[in-house]
Amino acid sequence: MLLSAHEMNTLLPVMDRVVYLADGRAAAGTTAQVIRTDVLSDLYGHPVEVLHVNGRILVVAGDADPGATHHDHSASGPGVHIG
């Protein structure tokens, strides 16, 4: 099944694979590989926190650092494709 959604927090517990898209790039893999602070922060180019609370996963966007001009695109984990 393929599903497109903007609000992913409620769907994460029932998904086994995800593709996140941002600015012409994508992060694809299992939810454990992609739904991580380092992977999503790299993809979006600003802080994203992945929180594990009471057995749930919450993805929360942080404030962008106005002084940041460089993004390290090497943070993807094993099995995660960002490109």
PDB file of N, CA and C in Angstrom:
ATOM      1  N   MET A   1       0.842  -1.166   0.000  1.00  0.00           N
ATOM      2  CA  MET A   1       0.000   0.000   0.000  1.00  0.00           C
ATOM      3  C   MET A   1       0.891   1.233   0.000  1.00  0.00           C
ATOM      4  N   LEU A   2       0.539   2.210  -0.772  1.00  0.00           N
ATOM      5  CA  LEU A   2       1.253   3.476  -0.819  1.00  0.00           C
ATOM      6  C   LEU A   2       0.338   4.561  -0.289  1.00  0.00           C
ATOM      7  N   LEU A   3       0.861   5.388   0.597  1.00  0.00           N
ATOM      8  CA  LEU A   3       0.082   6.451   1.220  1.00  0.00           C
ATOM      9  C   LEU A   3       0.916   7.710   1.264  1.00  0.00           C
ATOM     10  N   SER A   4       0.311   8.819   0.953  1.00  0.00           N
ATOM     11  CA  SER A   4       0.983  10.115   1.045  1.00  0.00           C
ATOM     12  C   SER A   4       0.310  10.917   2.141  1.00  0.00           C
ATOM     13  N   ALA A   5       1.111  11.459   3.065  1.00  0.00           N
ATOM     14  CA  ALA A   5       0.543  12.216   4.179  1.00  0.00           C
ATOM     15  C   ALA A   5       1.523  13.273   4.641  1.00  0.00           C
ATOM     16  N   HIS A   6       1.001  14.347   5.161  1.00  0.00           N
ATOM     17  CA  HIS A   6       1.838  15.407   5.715  1.00  0.00           C
ATOM     18  C   HIS A   6       2.122  15.145   7.196  1.00  0.00           C
ATOM     19  N   GLU A   7       1.136  14.694   7.944  1.00  0.00           N
ATOM     20  CA  GLU A   7       1.285  14.426   9.377  1.00  0.00           C
ATOM     21  C   GLU A   7       1.548  12.934   9.572  1.00  0.00           C
ATOM     22  N   MET A   8       2.800  12.575   9.852  1.00  0.00           N
ATOM     23  CA  MET A   8       3.197  11.175   9.922  1.00  0.00           C
ATOM     24  C   MET A   8       3.122  10.568  11.319  1.00  0.00           C
ATOM     25  N   ASN A   9       3.099  11.378  12.370  1.00  0.00           N
ATOM     26  CA  ASN A   9       3.186  10.840  13.731  1.00  0.00           C
ATOM     27  C   ASN A   9       2.141   9.770  14.023  1.00  0.00           C
ATOM     28  N   THR A  10       0.906   9.972  13.600  1.00  0.00           N
ATOM     29  CA  THR A  10      -0.141   8.997  13.898  1.00  0.00           C
ATOM     30  C   THR A  10      -0.011   7.731  13.062  1.00  0.00           C
ATOM     31  N   LEU A  11       0.699   7.802  11.941  1.00  0.00           N
ATOM     32  CA  LEU A  11       0.830   6.652  11.044  1.00  0.00           C
ATOM     33  C   LEU A  11       2.064   5.795  11.324  1.00  0.00           C
ATOM     34  N   LEU A  12       3.064   6.343  11.985  1.00  0.00           N
ATOM     35  CA  LEU A  12       4.331   5.629  12.175  1.00  0.00           C
ATOM     36  C   LEU A  12       4.197   4.244  12.810  1.00  0.00           C
ATOM     37  N   PRO A  13       3.310   4.039  13.784  1.00  0.00           N
ATOM     38  CA  PRO A  13       3.238   2.699  14.399  1.00  0.00           C
ATOM     39  C   PRO A  13       2.808   1.584  13.449  1.00  0.00           C
ATOM     40  N   VAL A  14       2.170   1.900  12.341  1.00  0.00           N
ATOM     41  CA  VAL A  14       1.665   0.852  11.444  1.00  0.00           C
ATOM     42  C   VAL A  14       2.424   0.781  10.119  1.00  0.00           C
ATOM     43  N   MET A  15       3.473   1.560   9.973  1.00  0.00           N
ATOM     44  CA  MET A  15       4.242   1.569   8.729  1.00  0.00           C
ATOM     45  C   MET A  15       5.525   0.761   8.904  1.00  0.00           C
ATOM     46  N   ASP A  16       5.904   0.029   7.846  1.00  0.00           N
ATOM     47  CA  ASP A  16       7.169  -0.704   7.923  1.00  0.00           C
ATOM     48  C   ASP A  16       8.257  -0.056   7.075  1.00  0.00           C
ATOM     49  N   ARG A  17       7.889   0.726   6.048  1.00  0.00           N
ATOM     50  CA  ARG A  17       8.862   1.448   5.227  1.00  0.00           C
ATOM     51  C   ARG A  17       8.326   2.845   4.965  1.00  0.00           C
ATOM     52  N   VAL A  18       9.257   3.825   4.847  1.00  0.00           N
ATOM     53  CA  VAL A  18       8.853   5.206   4.599  1.00  0.00           C
ATOM     54  C   VAL A  18       9.776   5.863   3.578  1.00  0.00           C
ATOM     55  N   VAL A  19       9.252   6.885   2.933  1.00  0.00           N
ATOM     56  CA  VAL A  19      10.044   7.756   2.072  1.00  0.00           C
ATOM     57  C   VAL A  19       9.692   9.175   2.485  1.00  0.00           C
ATOM     58  N   TYR A  20      10.679   9.912   2.965  1.00  0.00           N
ATOM     59  CA  TYR A  20      10.510  11.328   3.298  1.00  0.00           C
ATOM     60  C   TYR A  20      11.099  12.135   2.151  1.00  0.00           C
ATOM     61  N   LEU A  21      10.383  13.152   1.691  1.00  0.00           N
ATOM     62  CA  LEU A  21      10.830  14.002   0.589  1.00  0.00           C
ATOM     63  C   LEU A  21      11.024  15.427   1.076  1.00  0.00           C
ATOM     64  N   ALA A  22      12.116  16.067   0.633  1.00  0.00           N
ATOM     65  CA  ALA A  22      12.377  17.460   0.997  1.00  0.00           C
ATOM     66  C   ALA A  22      13.343  18.076   0.002  1.00  0.00           C
ATOM     67  N   ASP A  23      12.955  19.179  -0.587  1.00  0.00           N
ATOM     68  CA  ASP A  23      13.835  19.971  -1.445  1.00  0.00           C
ATOM     69  C   ASP A  23      14.523  19.138  -2.535  1.00  0.00           C
ATOM     70  N   GLY A  24      13.758  18.267  -3.192  1.00  0.00           N
ATOM     71  CA  GLY A  24      14.313  17.466  -4.273  1.00  0.00           C
ATOM     72  C   GLY A  24      15.128  16.263  -3.832  1.00  0.00           C
ATOM     73  N   ARG A  25      15.161  15.974  -2.542  1.00  0.00           N
ATOM     74  CA  ARG A  25      15.908  14.835  -2.004  1.00  0.00           C
ATOM     75  C   ARG A  25      14.947  13.914  -1.280  1.00  0.00           C
ATOM     76  N   ALA A  26      15.377  12.685  -1.030  1.00  0.00           N
ATOM     77  CA  ALA A  26      14.536  11.716  -0.342  1.00  0.00           C
ATOM     78  C   ALA A  26      15.359  10.877   0.620  1.00  0.00           C
ATOM     79  N   ALA A  27      14.729  10.439   1.697  1.00  0.00           N
ATOM     80  CA  ALA A  27      15.307   9.461   2.613  1.00  0.00           C
ATOM     81  C   ALA A  27      14.341   8.281   2.622  1.00  0.00           C
ATOM     82  N   ALA A  28      14.827   7.106   2.264  1.00  0.00           N
ATOM     83  CA  ALA A  28      13.966   5.932   2.153  1.00  0.00           C
ATOM     84  C   ALA A  28      14.562   4.760   2.913  1.00  0.00           C
ATOM     85  N   GLY A  29      13.714   3.969   3.523  1.00  0.00           N
ATOM     86  CA  GLY A  29      14.146   2.778   4.242  1.00  0.00           C
ATOM     87  C   GLY A  29      13.075   2.338   5.211  1.00  0.00           C
ATOM     88  N   THR A  30      13.456   1.478   6.139  1.00  0.00           N
ATOM     89  CA  THR A  30      12.513   1.072   7.175  1.00  0.00           C
ATOM     90  C   THR A  30      12.290   2.258   8.102  1.00  0.00           C
ATOM     91  N   THR A  31      11.230   2.199   8.880  1.00  0.00           N
ATOM     92  CA  THR A  31      10.977   3.308   9.808  1.00  0.00           C
ATOM     93  C   THR A  31      12.133   3.451  10.797  1.00  0.00           C
ATOM     94  N   ALA A  32      12.725   2.335  11.230  1.00  0.00           N
ATOM     95  CA  ALA A  32      13.851   2.399  12.166  1.00  0.00           C
ATOM     96  C   ALA A  32      15.073   3.059  11.539  1.00  0.00           C
ATOM     97  N   GLN A  33      15.248   2.918  10.236  1.00  0.00           N
ATOM     98  CA  GLN A  33      16.391   3.511   9.550  1.00  0.00           C
ATOM     99  C   GLN A  33      16.185   4.991   9.253  1.00  0.00           C
ATOM    100  N   VAL A  34      14.987   5.391   8.922  1.00  0.00           N
ATOM    101  CA  VAL A  34      14.721   6.757   8.457  1.00  0.00           C
ATOM    102  C   VAL A  34      14.237   7.679   9.562  1.00  0.00           C
ATOM    103  N   ILE A  35      13.383   7.191  10.439  1.00  0.00           N
ATOM    104  CA  ILE A  35      12.784   8.043  11.465  1.00  0.00           C
ATOM    105  C   ILE A  35      13.777   8.174  12.617  1.00  0.00           C
ATOM    106  N   ARG A  36      14.824   8.954  12.344  1.00  0.00           N
ATOM    107  CA  ARG A  36      15.900   9.213  13.301  1.00  0.00           C
ATOM    108  C   ARG A  36      16.254  10.690  13.240  1.00  0.00           C
ATOM    109  N   THR A  37      16.674  11.224  14.360  1.00  0.00           N
ATOM    110  CA  THR A  37      17.041  12.633  14.451  1.00  0.00           C
ATOM    111  C   THR A  37      18.108  13.008  13.429  1.00  0.00           C
ATOM    112  N   ASP A  38      19.175  12.218  13.310  1.00  0.00           N
ATOM    113  CA  ASP A  38      20.272  12.569  12.402  1.00  0.00           C
ATOM    114  C   ASP A  38      19.844  12.510  10.940  1.00  0.00           C
ATOM    115  N   VAL A  39      19.095  11.491  10.560  1.00  0.00           N
ATOM    116  CA  VAL A  39      18.681  11.341   9.165  1.00  0.00           C
ATOM    117  C   VAL A  39      17.730  12.458   8.752  1.00  0.00           C
ATOM    118  N   LEU A  40      16.704  12.728   9.555  1.00  0.00           N
ATOM    119  CA  LEU A  40      15.719  13.756   9.183  1.00  0.00           C
ATOM    120  C   LEU A  40      16.296  15.161   9.283  1.00  0.00           C
ATOM    121  N   SER A  41      17.167  15.416  10.245  1.00  0.00           N
ATOM    122  CA  SER A  41      17.818  16.730  10.333  1.00  0.00           C
ATOM    123  C   SER A  41      18.676  16.984   9.102  1.00  0.00           C
ATOM    124  N   ASP A  42      19.387  15.965   8.649  1.00  0.00           N
ATOM    125  CA  ASP A  42      20.203  16.083   7.446  1.00  0.00           C
ATOM    126  C   ASP A  42      19.328  16.326   6.217  1.00  0.00           C
ATOM    127  N   LEU A  43      18.272  15.560   6.094  1.00  0.00           N
ATOM    128  CA  LEU A  43      17.385  15.687   4.939  1.00  0.00           C
ATOM    129  C   LEU A  43      16.763  17.082   4.856  1.00  0.00           C
ATOM    130  N   TYR A  44      16.247  17.577   5.970  1.00  0.00           N
ATOM    131  CA  TYR A  44      15.560  18.869   5.965  1.00  0.00           C
ATOM    132  C   TYR A  44      16.499  20.059   6.114  1.00  0.00           C
ATOM    133  N   GLY A  45      17.743  19.822   6.521  1.00  0.00           N
ATOM    134  CA  GLY A  45      18.697  20.916   6.640  1.00  0.00           C
ATOM    135  C   GLY A  45      18.485  21.803   7.851  1.00  0.00           C
ATOM    136  N   HIS A  46      17.724  21.338   8.816  1.00  0.00           N
ATOM    137  CA  HIS A  46      17.568  22.035  10.092  1.00  0.00           C
ATOM    138  C   HIS A  46      17.149  21.015  11.153  1.00  0.00           C
ATOM    139  N   PRO A  47      17.214  21.385  12.419  1.00  0.00           N
ATOM    140  CA  PRO A  47      16.976  20.415  13.493  1.00  0.00           C
ATOM    141  C   PRO A  47      15.589  19.768  13.441  1.00  0.00           C
ATOM    142  N   VAL A  48      15.583  18.462  13.540  1.00  0.00           N
ATOM    143  CA  VAL A  48      14.363  17.669  13.671  1.00  0.00           C
ATOM    144  C   VAL A  48      14.627  16.693  14.808  1.00  0.00           C
ATOM    145  N   GLU A  49      13.739  16.639  15.762  1.00  0.00           N
ATOM    146  CA  GLU A  49      13.892  15.715  16.890  1.00  0.00           C
ATOM    147  C   GLU A  49      12.944  14.537  16.717  1.00  0.00           C
ATOM    148  N   VAL A  50      13.469  13.342  16.908  1.00  0.00           N
ATOM    149  CA  VAL A  50      12.647  12.141  16.920  1.00  0.00           C
ATOM    150  C   VAL A  50      12.596  11.673  18.370  1.00  0.00           C
ATOM    151  N   LEU A  51      11.409  11.704  18.940  1.00  0.00           N
ATOM    152  CA  LEU A  51      11.218  11.377  20.351  1.00  0.00           C
ATOM    153  C   LEU A  51      10.482  10.052  20.492  1.00  0.00           C
ATOM    154  N   HIS A  52      10.907   9.244  21.432  1.00  0.00           N
ATOM    155  CA  HIS A  52      10.235   7.986  21.755  1.00  0.00           C
ATOM    156  C   HIS A  52       9.606   8.174  23.133  1.00  0.00           C
ATOM    157  N   VAL A  53       8.261   8.245  23.166  1.00  0.00           N
ATOM    158  CA  VAL A  53       7.542   8.543  24.396  1.00  0.00           C
ATOM    159  C   VAL A  53       6.395   7.548  24.567  1.00  0.00           C
ATOM    160  N   ASN A  54       6.402   6.826  25.679  1.00  0.00           N
ATOM    161  CA  ASN A  54       5.318   5.892  25.995  1.00  0.00           C
ATOM    162  C   ASN A  54       5.005   4.950  24.837  1.00  0.00           C
ATOM    163  N   GLY A  55       6.045   4.428  24.202  1.00  0.00           N
ATOM    164  CA  GLY A  55       5.865   3.490  23.111  1.00  0.00           C
ATOM    165  C   GLY A  55       5.459   4.118  21.786  1.00  0.00           C
ATOM    166  N   ARG A  56       5.453   5.428  21.713  1.00  0.00           N
ATOM    167  CA  ARG A  56       5.094   6.128  20.484  1.00  0.00           C
ATOM    168  C   ARG A  56       6.299   6.883  19.953  1.00  0.00           C
ATOM    169  N   ILE A  57       6.298   7.121  18.653  1.00  0.00           N
ATOM    170  CA  ILE A  57       7.353   7.906  18.014  1.00  0.00           C
ATOM    171  C   ILE A  57       6.758   9.238  17.599  1.00  0.00           C
ATOM    172  N   LEU A  58       7.416  10.323  17.996  1.00  0.00           N
ATOM    173  CA  LEU A  58       6.972  11.664  17.619  1.00  0.00           C
ATOM    174  C   LEU A  58       8.094  12.368  16.875  1.00  0.00           C
ATOM    175  N   VAL A  59       7.785  12.925  15.723  1.00  0.00           N
ATOM    176  CA  VAL A  59       8.744  13.694  14.940  1.00  0.00           C
ATOM    177  C   VAL A  59       8.387  15.158  15.117  1.00  0.00           C
ATOM    178  N   VAL A  60       9.341  15.941  15.636  1.00  0.00           N
ATOM    179  CA  VAL A  60       9.095  17.342  15.959  1.00  0.00           C
ATOM    180  C   VAL A  60      10.139  18.205  15.267  1.00  0.00           C
ATOM    181  N   ALA A  61       9.689  19.170  14.478  1.00  0.00           N
ATOM    182  CA  ALA A  61      10.612  20.095  13.815  1.00  0.00           C
ATOM    183  C   ALA A  61      11.092  21.129  14.813  1.00  0.00           C
ATOM    184  N   GLY A  62      12.406  21.400  14.781  1.00  0.00           N
ATOM    185  CA  GLY A  62      12.983  22.419  15.646  1.00  0.00           C
ATOM    186  C   GLY A  62      13.173  23.706  14.882  1.00  0.00           C
ATOM    187  N   ASP A  63      13.676  24.716  15.558  1.00  0.00           N
ATOM    188  CA  ASP A  63      13.959  25.998  14.913  1.00  0.00           C
ATOM    189  C   ASP A  63      15.244  25.882  14.111  1.00  0.00           C
ATOM    190  N   ALA A  64      15.220  26.420  12.915  1.00  0.00           N
ATOM    191  CA  ALA A  64      16.428  26.441  12.085  1.00  0.00           C
ATOM    192  C   ALA A  64      17.430  27.418  12.674  1.00  0.00           C
ATOM    193  N   ASP A  65      18.704  27.071  12.601  1.00  0.00           N
ATOM    194  CA  ASP A  65      19.771  27.955  13.060  1.00  0.00           C
ATOM    195  C   ASP A  65      20.025  28.979  11.957  1.00  0.00           C
ATOM    196  N   PRO A  66      19.697  30.263  12.193  1.00  0.00           N
ATOM    197  CA  PRO A  66      19.853  31.255  11.133  1.00  0.00           C
ATOM    198  C   PRO A  66      21.302  31.446  10.688  1.00  0.00           C
ATOM    199  N   GLY A  67      22.259  31.016  11.488  1.00  0.00           N
ATOM    200  CA  GLY A  67      23.664  31.182  11.125  1.00  0.00           C
ATOM    201  C   GLY A  67      24.231  29.992  10.374  1.00  0.00           C
ATOM    202  N   ALA A  68      23.461  28.916  10.270  1.00  0.00           N
ATOM    203  CA  ALA A  68      23.960  27.711   9.614  1.00  0.00           C
ATOM    204  C   ALA A  68      23.902  27.855   8.100  1.00  0.00           C
ATOM    205  N   THR A  69      25.017  27.547   7.450  1.00  0.00           N
ATOM    206  CA  THR A  69      25.042  27.618   5.989  1.00  0.00           C
ATOM    207  C   THR A  69      25.501  26.314   5.370  1.00  0.00           C
ATOM    208  N   HIS A  70      26.003  25.376   6.175  1.00  0.00           N
ATOM    209  CA  HIS A  70      26.519  24.115   5.662  1.00  0.00           C
ATOM    210  C   HIS A  70      25.762  22.963   6.308  1.00  0.00           C
ATOM    211  N   HIS A  71      25.402  21.975   5.518  1.00  0.00           N
ATOM    212  CA  HIS A  71      24.732  20.794   6.034  1.00  0.00           C
ATOM    213  C   HIS A  71      25.576  19.574   5.701  1.00  0.00           C
ATOM    214  N   ASP A  72      25.854  18.748   6.702  1.00  0.00           N
ATOM    215  CA  ASP A  72      26.617  17.526   6.500  1.00  0.00           C
ATOM    216  C   ASP A  72      25.675  16.450   5.983  1.00  0.00           C
ATOM    217  N   HIS A  73      25.816  16.053   4.731  1.00  0.00           N
ATOM    218  CA  HIS A  73      24.935  15.074   4.130  1.00  0.00           C
ATOM    219  C   HIS A  73      25.468  13.656   4.265  1.00  0.00           C
ATOM    220  N   SER A  74      26.353  13.421   5.208  1.00  0.00           N
ATOM    221  CA  SER A  74      26.920  12.087   5.394  1.00  0.00           C
ATOM    222  C   SER A  74      26.320  11.364   6.587  1.00  0.00           C
ATOM    223  N   ALA A  75      25.270  11.895   7.193  1.00  0.00           N
ATOM    224  CA  ALA A  75      24.736  11.354   8.446  1.00  0.00           C
ATOM    225  C   ALA A  75      23.793  10.177   8.254  1.00  0.00           C
ATOM    226  N   SER A  76      23.485   9.788   7.045  1.00  0.00           N
ATOM    227  CA  SER A  76      22.528   8.700   6.861  1.00  0.00           C
ATOM    228  C   SER A  76      23.098   7.401   7.408  1.00  0.00           C
ATOM    229  N   GLY A  77      22.231   6.586   7.965  1.00  0.00           N
ATOM    230  CA  GLY A  77      22.647   5.325   8.567  1.00  0.00           C
ATOM    231  C   GLY A  77      22.651   4.203   7.556  1.00  0.00           C
ATOM    232  N   PRO A  78      22.999   2.997   7.997  1.00  0.00           N
ATOM    233  CA  PRO A  78      23.056   1.848   7.096  1.00  0.00           C
ATOM    234  C   PRO A  78      21.672   1.562   6.512  1.00  0.00           C
ATOM    235  N   GLY A  79      21.616   1.340   5.218  1.00  0.00           N
ATOM    236  CA  GLY A  79      20.370   1.014   4.565  1.00  0.00           C
ATOM    237  C   GLY A  79      19.535   2.211   4.186  1.00  0.00           C
ATOM    238  N   VAL A  80      19.930   3.403   4.593  1.00  0.00           N
ATOM    239  CA  VAL A  80      19.171   4.608   4.285  1.00  0.00           C
ATOM    240  C   VAL A  80      19.771   5.275   3.071  1.00  0.00           C
ATOM    241  N   HIS A  81      18.927   5.586   2.129  1.00  0.00           N
ATOM    242  CA  HIS A  81      19.398   6.299   0.935  1.00  0.00           C
ATOM    243  C   HIS A  81      18.875   7.718   0.982  1.00  0.00           C
ATOM    244  N   ILE A  82      19.769   8.686   0.977  1.00  0.00           N
ATOM    245  CA  ILE A  82      19.383  10.087   0.865  1.00  0.00           C
ATOM    246  C   ILE A  82      19.992  10.599  -0.417  1.00  0.00           C
ATOM    247  N   GLY A  83      19.161  11.131  -1.257  1.00  0.00           N
ATOM    248  CA  GLY A  83      19.698  11.669  -2.503  1.00  0.00           C
ATOM    249  C   GLY A  83      18.621  12.135  -3.421  1.00  0.00           C
TER     250      GLY A  83
END
